[in-house]
Amino acid sequence: MKMWAGRFSKEENKEVNDFNSSIRVDSRMYKEDITGSMAHAFMLGKCGIISNEDSELIINTLDSILTDLENGNLEIDPEAEDIHMFVEEVLTNRIGAVGKKLHTARSRNDQVALDFRMYTKKEILEIKGLVKSLIETIIYISKQNIDLIMPGYTHLQRAQPILLSHQLLAYANMLIRDLGRLDDTYKRCDYMPLGSAALAGTTHNIDRFIVKEKLGFKNVTLNSIDSVSDRDFAVELANAISLIMMHLSRFSEEIILWCSWEFKFMELDDSYATGSSIMPQKKNPDITELIRGKTGRTYGNLIALLTMLKGIPLAYNKDMQEDKELLFDSIDTVKECLSIFIPMLKTATFLKDNMYNAAKKGFINATDLADYLAKKGMPFRDAYKLTGTIVKDAIKDNLTLDEIKLEKYKEYSELIDSDIYHEIDLRNCVDKRLSFGGTSKEMVLKQIELLTNELGK
Ligand code: ARG
């Protein structure tokens, strides 16, 4: 029989109950629900709303329910309406009338708002841990491979020589911003909503600050209507997760390209690649493709959340029950993806020679030739044009810029001397880019130092 059966005179309808039920999704918040209820019962006792004995009995019984759930002595009833109803029902079954006092000065509306925030806070910390570990992995690999030169691309055309570490650290920078977004979301989750009751607050003489302290929240929410209606924090986390996934997806796309025979810049460890059922030669980067594919579902969850919220009037509406399934899916997805991406990256090998050889082709030192002429006094636009001509001729003669003879260079411009060869040497092209944030080894090492400091904060 339903807890709210008193108001109704007809039998329950199984189909309606199933449709209404959220236990399949929200049972994962059992711990938050129980600890939240313990804090509420503690406060009710402290404020003299229920007796100290009743408060203690409720708290101890909730504690035993938690233990029983954790070690498998109690199973969550899949027929229950939601986790809040389930816990209260078990409590009442165990201690009778006293258990029925727990819901004094509380509604499921503020209860679910509390549980959801507590759960979200916990998950943010876990996701942060994984993102940090990925950044550390990138930093580690960047240090290990600090001398590897590869072509940098724009439009997927070879553009200028860069350090592999510089390219990898670009992702570390994105992930640092992701950490910032997670921190920010956490701050806004850190408001305790319990005591708002259904929507208007309560006539009982409660102390919300006691609950806040007990549950380790930083603040108490200010408006009871907003407290039970606000799901901004869920949208914010879904957004932060979408961005992490977008970054992972771009990185994945790059790895997919780099593992192809066309690039062959890297090779995944056998344990993080898969074969084909028909083509014996295949070694496929399935993990990265799945991450790229799963990114879409996190965007879907974000849009679904925003759309669900946009038309509902204040305060609580049942539409909001949809919030958890969406956010939980995003949380599970990002954690799963990060957890597999990290060891996959750590065990991958970068193929130094292939990268370097690719960098040698494609005239990626042409900017350096133009800069050389400009530094010798030729206006940059003229230098740019002349370099274009030199490249055009070199393509025709099947030469790279360092293979052109000095006499030939002199025909283009008297400004060119034998120092040109040093100037367009790939290593030197990289090391000259000393502008702050540039690709020179010196700057990349500086970047690693600053990122490491940032991570330690
Ligand atoms: N299972 C519900 C949810 O997740 C709990 C809140 C129910 N409140 C209500 N007034 N029906 O949203």
mmCIF file of C-alpha atoms and ligand atoms in Angstrom, residues 22 26 81-82 84 107-109 112 231 316-318 320-321 323-324, ligand 1:
data_model
loop_
_atom_site.group_PDB
_atom_site.id
_atom_site.type_symbol
_atom_site.label_atom_id
_atom_site.label_comp_id
_atom_site.label_asym_id
_atom_site.label_seq_id
_atom_site.Cartn_x
_atom_site.Cartn_y
_atom_site.Cartn_z
ATOM 1 C CA SER A 22 12.217 6.091 -10.119
ATOM 2 C CA ASP A 26 17.647 6.826 -7.748
ATOM 3 C CA GLU A 81 8.295 4.256 -5.704
ATOM 4 C CA ASP A 82 11.691 5.763 -5.062
ATOM 5 C CA HIS A 84 13.144 7.976 -0.227
ATOM 6 C CA SER A 107 9.043 16.783 2.007
ATOM 7 C CA ARG A 108 10.397 14.534 -0.682
ATOM 8 C CA ASN A 109 10.921 17.703 -2.682
ATOM 9 C CA VAL A 112 15.495 14.709 -3.287
ATOM 10 C CA ARG A 231 18.566 21.977 -10.988
ATOM 11 C CA TYR A 316 8.565 21.017 -7.953
ATOM 12 C CA ASN A 317 7.065 19.159 -10.912
ATOM 13 C CA LYS A 318 7.420 15.486 -11.631
ATOM 14 C CA MET A 320 12.221 16.869 -12.679
ATOM 15 C CA GLN A 321 12.453 13.204 -11.806
ATOM 16 C CA ASP A 323 17.048 14.854 -14.126
ATOM 17 C CA LYS A 324 18.859 12.019 -12.397
HETATM 18 N N1 ARG B 1 11.363 10.526 -7.065
HETATM 19 C C1 ARG B 1 11.087 11.907 -7.030
HETATM 20 C C2 ARG B 1 12.099 12.655 -7.917
HETATM 21 O O1 ARG B 1 13.100 12.123 -8.203
HETATM 22 C C3 ARG B 1 11.179 12.426 -5.624
HETATM 23 C C4 ARG B 1 10.397 13.673 -5.396
HETATM 24 C C5 ARG B 1 8.951 13.390 -5.439
HETATM 25 N N2 ARG B 1 8.157 14.519 -5.059
HETATM 26 C C6 ARG B 1 6.863 14.594 -5.349
HETATM 27 N N3 ARG B 1 6.261 15.675 -4.942
HETATM 28 N N4 ARG B 1 6.231 13.678 -5.990
HETATM 29 O O2 ARG B 1 11.852 13.768 -8.350
#
